[in-house]
PDB file of C-alpha atoms in Angstrom:
ATOM      1  CA  GLU A   6     120.263-162.403  66.465  1.00 96.00           C
ATOM      2  CA  VAL A   7     117.138-164.345  67.295  1.00 97.00           C
ATOM      3  CA  GLN A   8     115.316-162.420  69.995  1.00 98.00           C
ATOM      4  CA  LEU A   9     112.011-162.187  71.828  1.00 98.00           C
ATOM      5  CA  VAL A  10     111.301-159.119  73.945  1.00 98.00           C
ATOM      6  CA  GLU A  11     108.230-158.991  76.162  1.00 98.00           C
ATOM      7  CA  SER A  12     106.565-155.840  77.463  1.00 98.00           C
ATOM      8  CA  GLY A  13     103.332-154.742  79.055  1.00 98.00           C
ATOM      9  CA  GLY A  14     103.742-156.219  82.505  1.00 97.00           C
ATOM     10  CA  GLY A  15     103.190-154.187  85.630  1.00 97.00           C
ATOM     11  CA  LEU A  16     101.093-153.737  88.746  1.00 98.00           C
ATOM     12  CA  VAL A  17      97.357-154.182  88.325  1.00 98.00           C
ATOM     13  CA  LYS A  18      94.500-154.392  90.821  1.00 98.00           C
ATOM     14  CA  PRO A  19      92.473-157.585  91.203  1.00 98.00           C
ATOM     15  CA  GLY A  20      89.794-157.708  88.546  1.00 97.00           C
ATOM     16  CA  GLY A  21      91.863-155.593  86.197  1.00 98.00           C
ATOM     17  CA  SER A  22      93.156-156.289  82.713  1.00 98.00           C
ATOM     18  CA  LEU A  23      96.527-156.268  81.033  1.00 98.00           C
ATOM     19  CA  ARG A  24      97.818-156.809  77.516  1.00 98.00           C
ATOM     20  CA  LEU A  25     101.232-158.343  77.150  1.00 98.00           C
ATOM     21  CA  SER A  26     103.260-157.947  73.974  1.00 98.00           C
ATOM     22  CA  CYS A  27     106.225-159.824  72.565  1.00 98.00           C
ATOM     23  CA  ALA A  28     108.374-158.386  69.785  1.00 98.00           C
ATOM     24  CA  ALA A  29     110.225-160.967  67.722  1.00 98.00           C
ATOM     25  CA  SER A  30     113.302-160.388  65.607  1.00 98.00           C
ATOM     26  CA  GLY A  31     116.004-162.331  63.824  1.00 97.00           C
ATOM     27  CA  PHE A  32     113.790-165.098  62.440  1.00 96.00           C
ATOM     28  CA  ALA A  33     110.759-165.712  60.249  1.00 96.00           C
ATOM     29  CA  PHE A  34     108.112-165.002  62.881  1.00 97.00           C
ATOM     30  CA  SER A  35     105.194-165.625  60.524  1.00 97.00           C
ATOM     31  CA  SER A  36     106.356-169.235  60.077  1.00 96.00           C
ATOM     32  CA  CYS A  37     106.583-170.033  63.771  1.00 96.00           C
ATOM     33  CA  SER A  38     104.049-171.245  66.288  1.00 96.00           C
ATOM     34  CA  MET A  39     104.389-169.400  69.592  1.00 97.00           C
ATOM     35  CA  ASN A  40     103.598-169.749  73.262  1.00 98.00           C
ATOM     36  CA  TRP A  41     103.156-167.956  76.554  1.00 98.00           C
ATOM     37  CA  VAL A  42     104.534-169.647  79.672  1.00 98.00           C
ATOM     38  CA  ARG A  43     104.386-168.183  83.167  1.00 98.00           C
ATOM     39  CA  GLN A  44     106.135-168.718  86.470  1.00 98.00           C
ATOM     40  CA  ALA A  45     104.742-167.549  89.781  1.00 98.00           C
ATOM     41  CA  PRO A  46     107.287-166.381  92.378  1.00 98.00           C
ATOM     42  CA  GLY A  47     109.211-169.350  93.723  1.00 97.00           C
ATOM     43  CA  LYS A  48     107.114-171.804  91.702  1.00 98.00           C
ATOM     44  CA  GLY A  49     107.529-173.953  88.619  1.00 98.00           C
ATOM     45  CA  LEU A  50     106.763-173.321  84.981  1.00 98.00           C
ATOM     46  CA  GLU A  51     103.150-173.242  83.802  1.00 98.00           C
ATOM     47  CA  TRP A  52     102.123-173.357  80.156  1.00 98.00           C
ATOM     48  CA  VAL A  53      99.553-170.627  79.447  1.00 98.00           C
ATOM     49  CA  SER A  54      98.685-170.579  75.750  1.00 98.00           C
ATOM     50  CA  SER A  55      99.841-171.447  72.235  1.00 97.00           C
ATOM     51  CA  ILE A  56      99.046-170.127  68.774  1.00 97.00           C
ATOM     52  CA  SER A  57      99.793-171.566  65.347  1.00 96.00           C
ATOM     53  CA  ALA A  58     101.912-169.707  62.828  1.00 96.00           C
ATOM     54  CA  SER A  59      98.926-168.347  60.939  1.00 96.00           C
ATOM     55  CA  GLY A  60      96.934-167.661  64.093  1.00 97.00           C
ATOM     56  CA  THR A  61      94.233-170.111  63.045  1.00 97.00           C
ATOM     57  CA  TYR A  62      94.669-172.455  65.981  1.00 97.00           C
ATOM     58  CA  VAL A  63      94.840-171.319  69.579  1.00 98.00           C
ATOM     59  CA  TYR A  64      95.060-173.296  72.800  1.00 97.00           C
ATOM     60  CA  TYR A  65      94.636-172.286  76.424  1.00 97.00           C
ATOM     61  CA  ALA A  66      95.349-173.676  79.861  1.00 96.00           C
ATOM     62  CA  ASP A  67      92.117-174.793  81.507  1.00 94.00           C
ATOM     63  CA  SER A  68      92.761-172.589  84.520  1.00 91.00           C
ATOM     64  CA  LEU A  69      92.885-169.473  82.342  1.00 94.00           C
ATOM     65  CA  LYS A  70      90.371-170.277  79.619  1.00 91.00           C
ATOM     66  CA  GLY A  71      87.738-167.571  79.255  1.00 93.00           C
ATOM     67  CA  ARG A  72      89.987-164.916  80.785  1.00 97.00           C
ATOM     68  CA  ILE A  73      92.793-164.758  78.257  1.00 98.00           C
ATOM     69  CA  THR A  74      93.147-164.320  74.515  1.00 98.00           C
ATOM     70  CA  ILE A  75      96.302-165.013  72.537  1.00 98.00           C
ATOM     71  CA  SER A  76      96.799-163.286  69.209  1.00 98.00           C
ATOM     72  CA  ARG A  77      99.531-162.285  66.803  1.00 98.00           C
ATOM     73  CA  ASP A  78     100.337-159.732  64.133  1.00 98.00           C
ATOM     74  CA  ASN A  79     102.655-161.382  61.647  1.00 98.00           C
ATOM     75  CA  ALA A  80     103.153-158.168  59.719  1.00 98.00           C
ATOM     76  CA  LYS A  81     104.645-156.647  62.860  1.00 98.00           C
ATOM     77  CA  SER A  82     106.320-159.820  64.161  1.00 98.00           C
ATOM     78  CA  SER A  83     104.423-159.481  67.394  1.00 98.00           C
ATOM     79  CA  LEU A  84     102.657-161.808  69.813  1.00 98.00           C
ATOM     80  CA  PHE A  85     100.063-160.701  72.341  1.00 98.00           C
ATOM     81  CA  LEU A  86      98.298-161.976  75.436  1.00 98.00           C
ATOM     82  CA  GLN A  87      95.171-160.174  76.612  1.00 98.00           C
ATOM     83  CA  MET A  88      94.405-161.022  80.231  1.00 98.00           C
ATOM     84  CA  ASN A  89      91.145-160.057  81.957  1.00 98.00           C
ATOM     85  CA  SER A  90      89.650-160.517  85.415  1.00 97.00           C
ATOM     86  CA  LEU A  91      93.109-160.854  86.899  1.00 97.00           C
ATOM     87  CA  GLY A  92      93.503-162.374  90.336  1.00 97.00           C
ATOM     88  CA  VAL A  93      96.424-162.526  92.761  1.00 97.00           C
ATOM     89  CA  GLU A  94      97.089-166.047  91.490  1.00 97.00           C
ATOM     90  CA  ASP A  95      98.038-164.560  88.124  1.00 97.00           C
ATOM     91  CA  THR A  96     101.058-162.830  89.635  1.00 98.00           C
ATOM     92  CA  ALA A  97     104.007-164.252  87.709  1.00 98.00           C
ATOM     93  CA  VAL A  98     106.744-163.704  85.196  1.00 98.00           C
ATOM     94  CA  TYR A  99     105.270-164.249  81.737  1.00 98.00           C
ATOM     95  CA  TYR A 100     107.563-165.595  79.036  1.00 98.00           C
ATOM     96  CA  CYS A 101     107.056-165.446  75.301  1.00 98.00           C
ATOM     97  CA  ALA A 102     108.522-168.542  73.643  1.00 98.00           C
ATOM     98  CA  ARG A 103     109.022-169.993  70.158  1.00 97.00           C
ATOM     99  CA  ASP A 104     108.370-173.583  69.155  1.00 93.00           C
ATOM    100  CA  LYS A 105     111.431-175.316  67.747  1.00 89.00           C
ATOM    101  CA  TYR A 106     111.067-175.819  63.972  1.00 84.00           C
ATOM    102  CA  SER A 107     107.555-174.339  64.408  1.00 83.00           C
ATOM    103  CA  ASN A 108     106.619-177.778  65.650  1.00 84.00           C
ATOM    104  CA  PRO A 109     104.889-177.834  69.048  1.00 81.00           C
ATOM    105  CA  ALA A 110     106.085-181.406  69.525  1.00 86.00           C
ATOM    106  CA  MET A 111     109.720-180.330  69.592  1.00 89.00           C
ATOM    107  CA  GLY A 112     109.631-178.061  72.591  1.00 93.00           C
ATOM    108  CA  VAL A 113     110.499-174.404  72.950  1.00 96.00           C
ATOM    109  CA  ASP A 114     113.928-173.326  71.784  1.00 96.00           C
ATOM    110  CA  VAL A 115     113.797-169.529  72.128  1.00 97.00           C
ATOM    111  CA  TRP A 116     112.563-167.652  75.186  1.00 98.00           C
ATOM    112  CA  GLY A 117     112.179-163.996  75.988  1.00 98.00           C
ATOM    113  CA  GLN A 118     113.518-162.491  79.192  1.00 97.00           C
ATOM    114  CA  GLY A 119     110.037-162.349  80.685  1.00 98.00           C
ATOM    115  CA  THR A 120     107.740-159.568  81.829  1.00 98.00           C
ATOM    116  CA  THR A 121     106.474-159.389  85.401  1.00 98.00           C
ATOM    117  CA  VAL A 122     102.788-159.137  86.187  1.00 98.00           C
ATOM    118  CA  THR A 123     101.849-158.296  89.766  1.00 98.00           C
ATOM    119  CA  VAL A 124      98.212-158.400  90.808  1.00 98.00           C
ATOM    120  CA  SER A 125      97.687-156.638  94.101  1.00 97.00           C
ATOM    121  CA  SER A 126      95.374-154.136  95.704  1.00 96.00           C
TER     122      SER A 126
ATOM    123  CA  ASP B   9      95.024-183.557  81.266  1.00 95.00           C
ATOM    124  CA  ILE B  10      98.382-185.311  81.324  1.00 97.00           C
ATOM    125  CA  GLN B  11     100.226-184.997  84.623  1.00 98.00           C
ATOM    126  CA  LEU B  12     104.006-185.131  84.863  1.00 98.00           C
ATOM    127  CA  THR B  13     105.635-186.150  88.130  1.00 98.00           C
ATOM    128  CA  GLN B  14     109.299-185.342  88.549  1.00 98.00           C
ATOM    129  CA  SER B  15     111.498-187.010  91.119  1.00 96.00           C
ATOM    130  CA  PRO B  16     113.259-186.208  93.233  1.00 97.00           C
ATOM    131  CA  SER B  17     112.148-182.635  93.910  1.00 98.00           C
ATOM    132  CA  PHE B  18     115.599-181.822  95.302  1.00 97.00           C
ATOM    133  CA  LEU B  19     118.908-183.509  94.686  1.00 97.00           C
ATOM    134  CA  SER B  20     122.189-182.767  96.409  1.00 97.00           C
ATOM    135  CA  ALA B  21     125.240-183.706  94.408  1.00 97.00           C
ATOM    136  CA  SER B  22     128.902-182.934  93.938  1.00 97.00           C
ATOM    137  CA  VAL B  23     130.902-181.883  90.911  1.00 97.00           C
ATOM    138  CA  GLY B  24     131.769-184.989  88.929  1.00 97.00           C
ATOM    139  CA  ASP B  25     128.746-186.993  90.094  1.00 97.00           C
ATOM    140  CA  ARG B  26     126.514-188.826  87.684  1.00 98.00           C
ATOM    141  CA  VAL B  27     122.937-187.735  88.318  1.00 98.00           C
ATOM    142  CA  THR B  28     119.659-189.077  87.022  1.00 98.00           C
ATOM    143  CA  LEU B  29     116.397-187.151  87.078  1.00 98.00           C
ATOM    144  CA  THR B  30     113.066-188.839  86.431  1.00 98.00           C
ATOM    145  CA  CYS B  31     109.814-187.611  84.888  1.00 98.00           C
ATOM    146  CA  ARG B  32     106.767-189.876  84.883  1.00 98.00           C
ATOM    147  CA  ALA B  33     103.719-189.208  82.729  1.00 98.00           C
ATOM    148  CA  SER B  34     100.196-190.086  83.835  1.00 98.00           C
ATOM    149  CA  GLN B  35      99.495-191.638  80.429  1.00 98.00           C
ATOM    150  CA  GLY B  36     101.340-192.478  77.263  1.00 97.00           C
ATOM    151  CA  ILE B  37     102.939-189.563  75.449  1.00 97.00           C
ATOM    152  CA  GLY B  38     105.205-191.414  73.048  1.00 96.00           C
ATOM    153  CA  THR B  39     108.476-189.513  72.960  1.00 96.00           C
ATOM    154  CA  TYR B  40     106.862-186.093  73.017  1.00 96.00           C
ATOM    155  CA  LEU B  41     108.859-184.849  75.947  1.00 97.00           C
ATOM    156  CA  ALA B  42     111.338-182.026  76.404  1.00 98.00           C
ATOM    157  CA  TRP B  43     113.750-181.174  79.200  1.00 98.00           C
ATOM    158  CA  TYR B  44     114.706-177.646  80.240  1.00 98.00           C
ATOM    159  CA  GLN B  45     117.292-176.172  82.574  1.00 98.00           C
ATOM    160  CA  GLN B  46     116.540-172.993  84.464  1.00 98.00           C
ATOM    161  CA  LYS B  47     118.865-170.891  86.577  1.00 98.00           C
ATOM    162  CA  PRO B  48     117.613-168.268  89.061  1.00 97.00           C
ATOM    163  CA  GLY B  49     116.328-165.132  87.397  1.00 96.00           C
ATOM    164  CA  LYS B  50     116.790-166.559  83.905  1.00 98.00           C
ATOM    165  CA  ALA B  51     114.532-167.983  81.249  1.00 98.00           C
ATOM    166  CA  PRO B  52     114.521-171.753  80.790  1.00 98.00           C
ATOM    167  CA  LYS B  53     116.886-173.328  78.278  1.00 98.00           C
ATOM    168  CA  LEU B  54     115.973-176.285  76.058  1.00 98.00           C
ATOM    169  CA  LEU B  55     118.281-179.249  76.669  1.00 98.00           C
ATOM    170  CA  ILE B  56     116.561-182.276  75.146  1.00 98.00           C
ATOM    171  CA  TYR B  57     113.586-182.725  72.829  1.00 97.00           C
ATOM    172  CA  SER B  58     111.784-185.771  71.515  1.00 96.00           C
ATOM    173  CA  ALA B  59     112.830-187.441  74.783  1.00 97.00           C
ATOM    174  CA  SER B  60     116.400-188.115  73.715  1.00 97.00           C
ATOM    175  CA  THR B  61     117.583-185.618  71.084  1.00 97.00           C
ATOM    176  CA  LEU B  62     120.186-183.186  72.323  1.00 98.00           C
ATOM    177  CA  GLN B  63     119.524-179.548  71.496  1.00 97.00           C
ATOM    178  CA  GLY B  64     122.312-177.890  69.529  1.00 96.00           C
ATOM    179  CA  GLY B  65     125.029-176.395  71.712  1.00 97.00           C
ATOM    180  CA  VAL B  66     124.137-178.488  74.763  1.00 98.00           C
ATOM    181  CA  PRO B  67     127.087-180.445  76.202  1.00 98.00           C
ATOM    182  CA  SER B  68     127.130-184.159  75.506  1.00 98.00           C
ATOM    183  CA  ARG B  69     127.203-184.957  79.231  1.00 98.00           C
ATOM    184  CA  PHE B  70     123.441-184.427  79.076  1.00 98.00           C
ATOM    185  CA  SER B  71     121.346-187.288  77.747  1.00 98.00           C
ATOM    186  CA  GLY B  72     117.712-188.307  77.766  1.00 98.00           C
ATOM    187  CA  SER B  73     115.912-191.609  77.527  1.00 98.00           C
ATOM    188  CA  ALA B  74     112.414-193.015  77.619  1.00 97.00           C
ATOM    189  CA  SER B  75     110.824-196.251  78.745  1.00 97.00           C
ATOM    190  CA  GLY B  76     107.051-196.328  78.474  1.00 96.00           C
ATOM    191  CA  THR B  77     105.764-193.415  80.509  1.00 98.00           C
ATOM    192  CA  GLU B  78     109.027-192.918  82.399  1.00 98.00           C
ATOM    193  CA  PHE B  79     111.623-190.488  81.140  1.00 98.00           C
ATOM    194  CA  THR B  80     115.076-189.779  82.473  1.00 98.00           C
ATOM    195  CA  LEU B  81     117.568-186.972  82.126  1.00 98.00           C
ATOM    196  CA  THR B  82     121.118-187.986  82.958  1.00 98.00           C
ATOM    197  CA  ILE B  83     124.095-185.751  83.548  1.00 98.00           C
ATOM    198  CA  SER B  84     127.122-187.988  83.236  1.00 98.00           C
ATOM    199  CA  SER B  85     129.546-185.767  85.165  1.00 97.00           C
ATOM    200  CA  LEU B  86     128.037-182.818  86.958  1.00 98.00           C
ATOM    201  CA  GLN B  87     129.774-179.509  86.307  1.00 97.00           C
ATOM    202  CA  PRO B  88     129.564-176.325  88.400  1.00 96.00           C
ATOM    203  CA  GLU B  89     127.353-174.666  85.800  1.00 97.00           C
ATOM    204  CA  ASP B  90     124.837-177.523  85.972  1.00 98.00           C
ATOM    205  CA  PHE B  91     123.482-176.605  89.403  1.00 96.00           C
ATOM    206  CA  ALA B  92     120.023-175.450  88.442  1.00 98.00           C
ATOM    207  CA  THR B  93     116.393-176.530  88.304  1.00 98.00           C
ATOM    208  CA  TYR B  94     115.308-178.960  85.617  1.00 98.00           C
ATOM    209  CA  TYR B  95     111.811-179.280  84.170  1.00 98.00           C
ATOM    210  CA  CYS B  96     110.210-181.784  81.840  1.00 98.00           C
ATOM    211  CA  GLN B  97     107.332-180.835  79.525  1.00 98.00           C
ATOM    212  CA  GLN B  98     104.956-183.080  77.637  1.00 98.00           C
ATOM    213  CA  LEU B  99     104.165-182.040  74.077  1.00 96.00           C
ATOM    214  CA  ASN B 100     101.837-184.874  73.173  1.00 96.00           C
ATOM    215  CA  SER B 101      98.564-183.057  73.619  1.00 95.00           C
ATOM    216  CA  TYR B 102      96.990-179.832  74.805  1.00 96.00           C
ATOM    217  CA  PRO B 103      96.937-178.585  77.433  1.00 96.00           C
ATOM    218  CA  LEU B 104     100.708-178.835  77.471  1.00 96.00           C
ATOM    219  CA  THR B 105     102.056-179.476  80.938  1.00 97.00           C
ATOM    220  CA  PHE B 106     105.304-179.189  82.857  1.00 98.00           C
ATOM    221  CA  GLY B 107     106.570-181.315  85.672  1.00 98.00           C
ATOM    222  CA  GLY B 108     107.099-179.731  89.064  1.00 98.00           C
ATOM    223  CA  GLY B 109     110.865-179.535  88.611  1.00 98.00           C
ATOM    224  CA  THR B 110     113.989-181.001  90.194  1.00 98.00           C
ATOM    225  CA  LYS B 111     116.418-178.633  91.862  1.00 98.00           C
ATOM    226  CA  VAL B 112     120.010-179.858  91.711  1.00 98.00           C
ATOM    227  CA  GLU B 113     121.952-178.371  94.599  1.00 96.00           C
ATOM    228  CA  VAL B 114     125.547-178.415  95.735  1.00 90.00           C
ATOM    229  CA  LYS B 115     126.205-181.121  98.300  1.00 91.00           C
TER     230      LYS B 115
END
């Protein structure tokens, strides 16, 4: 079964850091470009970051650039998102998601269940 | 950055209705557009990619079309399981962006 399972979310104080992880299974992870998408409570979807299959190319949302780093470990079929200098506006459910056919132009066809990040003092 | 404007934001409809949702891009994106359905507490689900190609397993009552920078998602006969929020996403260039969503509610 194709599956993405996120972890690492939780409660963090403003200014803190968090590292999200996504464990992939059931498909050739090393061949797939991947994404992080978030959704603040009661709000719409917001694209956060993307990474190519090899990890060579990375892309970030302007609002988060400089505070986040996307990475992957293909040997362990894992995707990561390091988030620093967190603010209350970063409170959201963070989804790990796979590009269809490893082609970013095709949309995202597999999503994890999400991990919740809450930034509060 | 490319902005996507979805309309309407809310739509009240009844089972059996034909509904049309619109997504307008701030500049040309070709057919690099996807549509997703999201139900409360769940991850989004890919419905349509490349503006008009139906994702495998998605009912044929869903269809997508494009005309210039305007894209539409049509549900030909609304079913009870279709009440949800729908999002478009442009995949033409980074940063990727989503529209604000259209919530389809029971009339």
